[in-house]
PDB file of C-alpha atoms in Angstrom:
ATOM      1  CA  MET A 123       9.848   6.028  11.010  1.00 93.00           C
ATOM      2  CA  THR A 124       7.493   8.954  11.312  1.00 95.00           C
ATOM      3  CA  VAL A 125       4.159   9.352   9.547  1.00 96.00           C
ATOM      4  CA  GLU A 126       5.757  12.134   7.490  1.00 97.00           C
ATOM      5  CA  GLU A 127       8.553   9.779   6.368  1.00 97.00           C
ATOM      6  CA  ILE A 128       5.948   7.206   5.338  1.00 98.00           C
ATOM      7  CA  ARG A 129       4.088   9.852   3.355  1.00 98.00           C
ATOM      8  CA  ALA A 130       7.324  10.862   1.624  1.00 98.00           C
ATOM      9  CA  ILE A 131       7.967   7.298   0.420  1.00 98.00           C
ATOM     10  CA  VAL A 132       4.426   6.914  -0.910  1.00 98.00           C
ATOM     11  CA  VAL A 133       4.121  10.287  -2.677  1.00 98.00           C
ATOM     12  CA  ALA A 134       7.576   9.869  -4.227  1.00 98.00           C
ATOM     13  CA  VAL A 135       6.021   7.014  -6.215  1.00 98.00           C
ATOM     14  CA  ASP A 136       2.526   8.470  -6.714  1.00 97.00           C
ATOM     15  CA  GLU A 137       2.305  12.203  -6.126  1.00 96.00           C
ATOM     16  CA  ASN A 138      -1.506  11.948  -6.148  1.00 96.00           C
ATOM     17  CA  ALA A 139      -1.661   9.375  -3.337  1.00 97.00           C
ATOM     18  CA  GLY A 140      -4.138  10.276  -0.636  1.00 97.00           C
ATOM     19  CA  HIS A 141      -3.954   9.862   3.112  1.00 98.00           C
ATOM     20  CA  TYR A 142      -7.005   7.708   4.015  1.00 97.00           C
ATOM     21  CA  GLU A 143      -8.884   8.803   0.881  1.00 95.00           C
ATOM     22  CA  SER A 144      -8.007   9.942  -2.606  1.00 94.00           C
ATOM     23  CA  ALA A 145      -9.477  12.729  -4.673  1.00 92.00           C
ATOM     24  CA  TYR A 146      -9.108  10.252  -7.557  1.00 93.00           C
ATOM     25  CA  GLN A 147     -11.298   7.477  -6.106  1.00 87.00           C
ATOM     26  CA  GLY A 148     -13.716   6.317  -8.789  1.00 85.00           C
ATOM     27  CA  THR A 149     -11.197   6.855 -11.588  1.00 91.00           C
ATOM     28  CA  ASP A 150      -9.331   4.009 -13.299  1.00 95.00           C
ATOM     29  CA  ALA A 151      -6.457   4.109 -10.782  1.00 97.00           C
ATOM     30  CA  TYR A 152      -5.649   5.654  -7.427  1.00 98.00           C
ATOM     31  CA  THR A 153      -3.473   5.136  -4.365  1.00 98.00           C
ATOM     32  CA  VAL A 154      -4.323   5.586  -0.688  1.00 98.00           C
ATOM     33  CA  TRP A 155      -2.260   5.011   2.434  1.00 98.00           C
ATOM     34  CA  GLN A 156      -2.802   5.128   6.158  1.00 98.00           C
ATOM     35  CA  GLU A 157      -0.960   4.560   9.388  1.00 97.00           C
ATOM     36  CA  LEU A 158      -2.548   1.709  11.333  1.00 97.00           C
ATOM     37  CA  ARG A 159      -0.901   1.630  14.757  1.00 95.00           C
ATOM     38  CA  PRO A 160       2.319   2.633  16.479  1.00 93.00           C
ATOM     39  CA  LEU A 161       4.749  -0.217  17.049  1.00 92.00           C
ATOM     40  CA  PRO A 162       6.187  -0.635  20.557  1.00 85.00           C
ATOM     41  CA  ILE A 163       9.920  -0.527  19.846  1.00 76.00           C
ATOM     42  CA  GLU A 164      12.570   0.649  22.291  1.00 70.00           C
ATOM     43  CA  GLY A 165      16.292   1.092  21.717  1.00 66.00           C
ATOM     44  CA  ASP A 166      19.143  -0.249  23.858  1.00 66.00           C
ATOM     45  CA  ASP A 167      19.087   2.789  26.127  1.00 67.00           C
ATOM     46  CA  GLY A 168      15.337   2.540  26.693  1.00 67.00           C
ATOM     47  CA  HIS A 169      14.651   5.395  24.288  1.00 65.00           C
ATOM     48  CA  LYS A 170      11.498   4.783  22.293  1.00 70.00           C
ATOM     49  CA  VAL A 171      11.910   4.653  18.538  1.00 75.00           C
ATOM     50  CA  GLU A 172       9.015   5.978  16.457  1.00 87.00           C
ATOM     51  CA  ALA A 173       7.704   3.105  14.376  1.00 94.00           C
ATOM     52  CA  TRP A 174       4.411   2.499  12.596  1.00 96.00           C
ATOM     53  CA  ALA A 175       2.425  -0.277  10.983  1.00 97.00           C
ATOM     54  CA  PHE A 176       0.927   1.193   7.836  1.00 98.00           C
ATOM     55  CA  GLN A 177      -0.819   0.120   4.656  1.00 98.00           C
ATOM     56  CA  VAL A 178      -0.592   1.307   1.078  1.00 98.00           C
ATOM     57  CA  ASP A 179      -3.383   0.358  -1.332  1.00 98.00           C
ATOM     58  CA  ARG A 180      -3.154   0.748  -5.088  1.00 98.00           C
ATOM     59  CA  PHE A 181      -6.400   0.306  -6.996  1.00 98.00           C
ATOM     60  CA  THR A 182      -6.178   0.003 -10.765  1.00 98.00           C
ATOM     61  CA  LYS A 183      -8.113  -1.428 -13.687  1.00 97.00           C
ATOM     62  CA  ASP A 184      -4.924  -1.763 -15.758  1.00 97.00           C
ATOM     63  CA  GLU A 185      -3.007  -5.053 -15.494  1.00 96.00           C
ATOM     64  CA  ALA A 186       0.101  -3.215 -16.726  1.00 97.00           C
ATOM     65  CA  ASP A 187      -0.178  -0.430 -14.132  1.00 97.00           C
ATOM     66  CA  ALA A 188       3.249   1.131 -13.530  1.00 98.00           C
ATOM     67  CA  ILE A 189       2.608   2.477 -10.021  1.00 98.00           C
ATOM     68  CA  ALA A 190       2.128  -0.890  -8.263  1.00 98.00           C
ATOM     69  CA  PRO A 191       5.572  -2.327  -9.198  1.00 98.00           C
ATOM     70  CA  ALA A 192       7.184   1.062  -8.561  1.00 98.00           C
ATOM     71  CA  MET A 193       5.648   1.141  -5.068  1.00 98.00           C
ATOM     72  CA  ARG A 194       6.927  -2.361  -4.394  1.00 98.00           C
ATOM     73  CA  ALA A 195      10.420  -1.375  -5.528  1.00 98.00           C
ATOM     74  CA  ALA A 196      10.391   1.766  -3.368  1.00 98.00           C
ATOM     75  CA  LEU A 197       9.342  -0.201  -0.280  1.00 98.00           C
ATOM     76  CA  GLU A 198      11.953  -2.899  -0.980  1.00 98.00           C
ATOM     77  CA  ALA A 199      14.640  -0.209  -1.333  1.00 98.00           C
ATOM     78  CA  GLU A 200      13.836   1.301   2.075  1.00 98.00           C
ATOM     79  CA  PRO A 201      15.842  -0.642   4.698  1.00 97.00           C
ATOM     80  CA  ARG A 202      13.560   0.538   7.522  1.00 96.00           C
ATOM     81  CA  VAL A 203      10.440  -0.998   5.945  1.00 98.00           C
ATOM     82  CA  ALA A 204       9.290  -4.614   5.971  1.00 98.00           C
ATOM     83  CA  PHE A 205       6.126  -5.511   4.109  1.00 98.00           C
ATOM     84  CA  ALA A 206       3.837  -8.241   2.861  1.00 98.00           C
ATOM     85  CA  TYR A 207       2.385  -7.854  -0.621  1.00 98.00           C
ATOM     86  CA  GLU A 208      -0.940  -9.206  -1.841  1.00 98.00           C
ATOM     87  CA  VAL A 209      -3.069  -8.753  -4.921  1.00 98.00           C
ATOM     88  CA  ASP A 210      -6.834  -9.057  -4.901  1.00 98.00           C
ATOM     89  CA  TYR A 211      -9.257  -8.708  -7.798  1.00 98.00           C
ATOM     90  CA  GLU A 212     -12.472  -7.006  -6.790  1.00 96.00           C
ATOM     91  CA  ARG A 213     -15.118  -8.348  -9.156  1.00 97.00           C
ATOM     92  CA  ASP A 214     -17.818  -5.918  -8.074  1.00 96.00           C
ATOM     93  CA  THR A 215     -15.718  -2.848  -8.980  1.00 95.00           C
ATOM     94  CA  GLY A 216     -13.313  -4.279 -11.575  1.00 96.00           C
ATOM     95  CA  TYR A 217     -10.301  -3.019  -9.610  1.00 97.00           C
ATOM     96  CA  ILE A 218      -7.076  -4.930  -9.147  1.00 98.00           C
ATOM     97  CA  HIS A 219      -6.178  -4.138  -5.533  1.00 98.00           C
ATOM     98  CA  HIS A 220      -2.463  -4.140  -4.693  1.00 98.00           C
ATOM     99  CA  ILE A 221      -2.072  -4.321  -0.907  1.00 98.00           C
ATOM    100  CA  PHE A 222       1.190  -3.412   0.829  1.00 98.00           C
ATOM    101  CA  ASP A 223       0.949  -4.275   4.532  1.00 98.00           C
ATOM    102  CA  CYS A 224       3.990  -2.560   6.075  1.00 98.00           C
ATOM    103  CA  GLU A 225       5.972  -1.914   9.206  1.00 97.00           C
ATOM    104  CA  GLY A 226       8.387   1.001   9.302  1.00 96.00           C
ATOM    105  CA  ILE A 227      10.988   1.649  11.989  1.00 92.00           C
TER     106      ILE A 227
END
């Protein structure tokens, strides 16, 4: 999975999602994503397959935010993505932080 394919999945759910940073940071809700590291995967013939570990973060102050479950559904629907999902409440900012820790091949 290329970085461009990762971006396509994320922006299909939130067209305002930012790579590393968001122009919407500081508002009530925003999404950011970033590639973390390439994954060392080779095919049967020794050909390297492009694969990435990446993270998507959704920050919202709304418990009924529609983007977080939509992002989870989009990642679950993509057969080339495996992910762990966590939720953290950040008391100092008031944000609910939805964390999608992913690997895409």
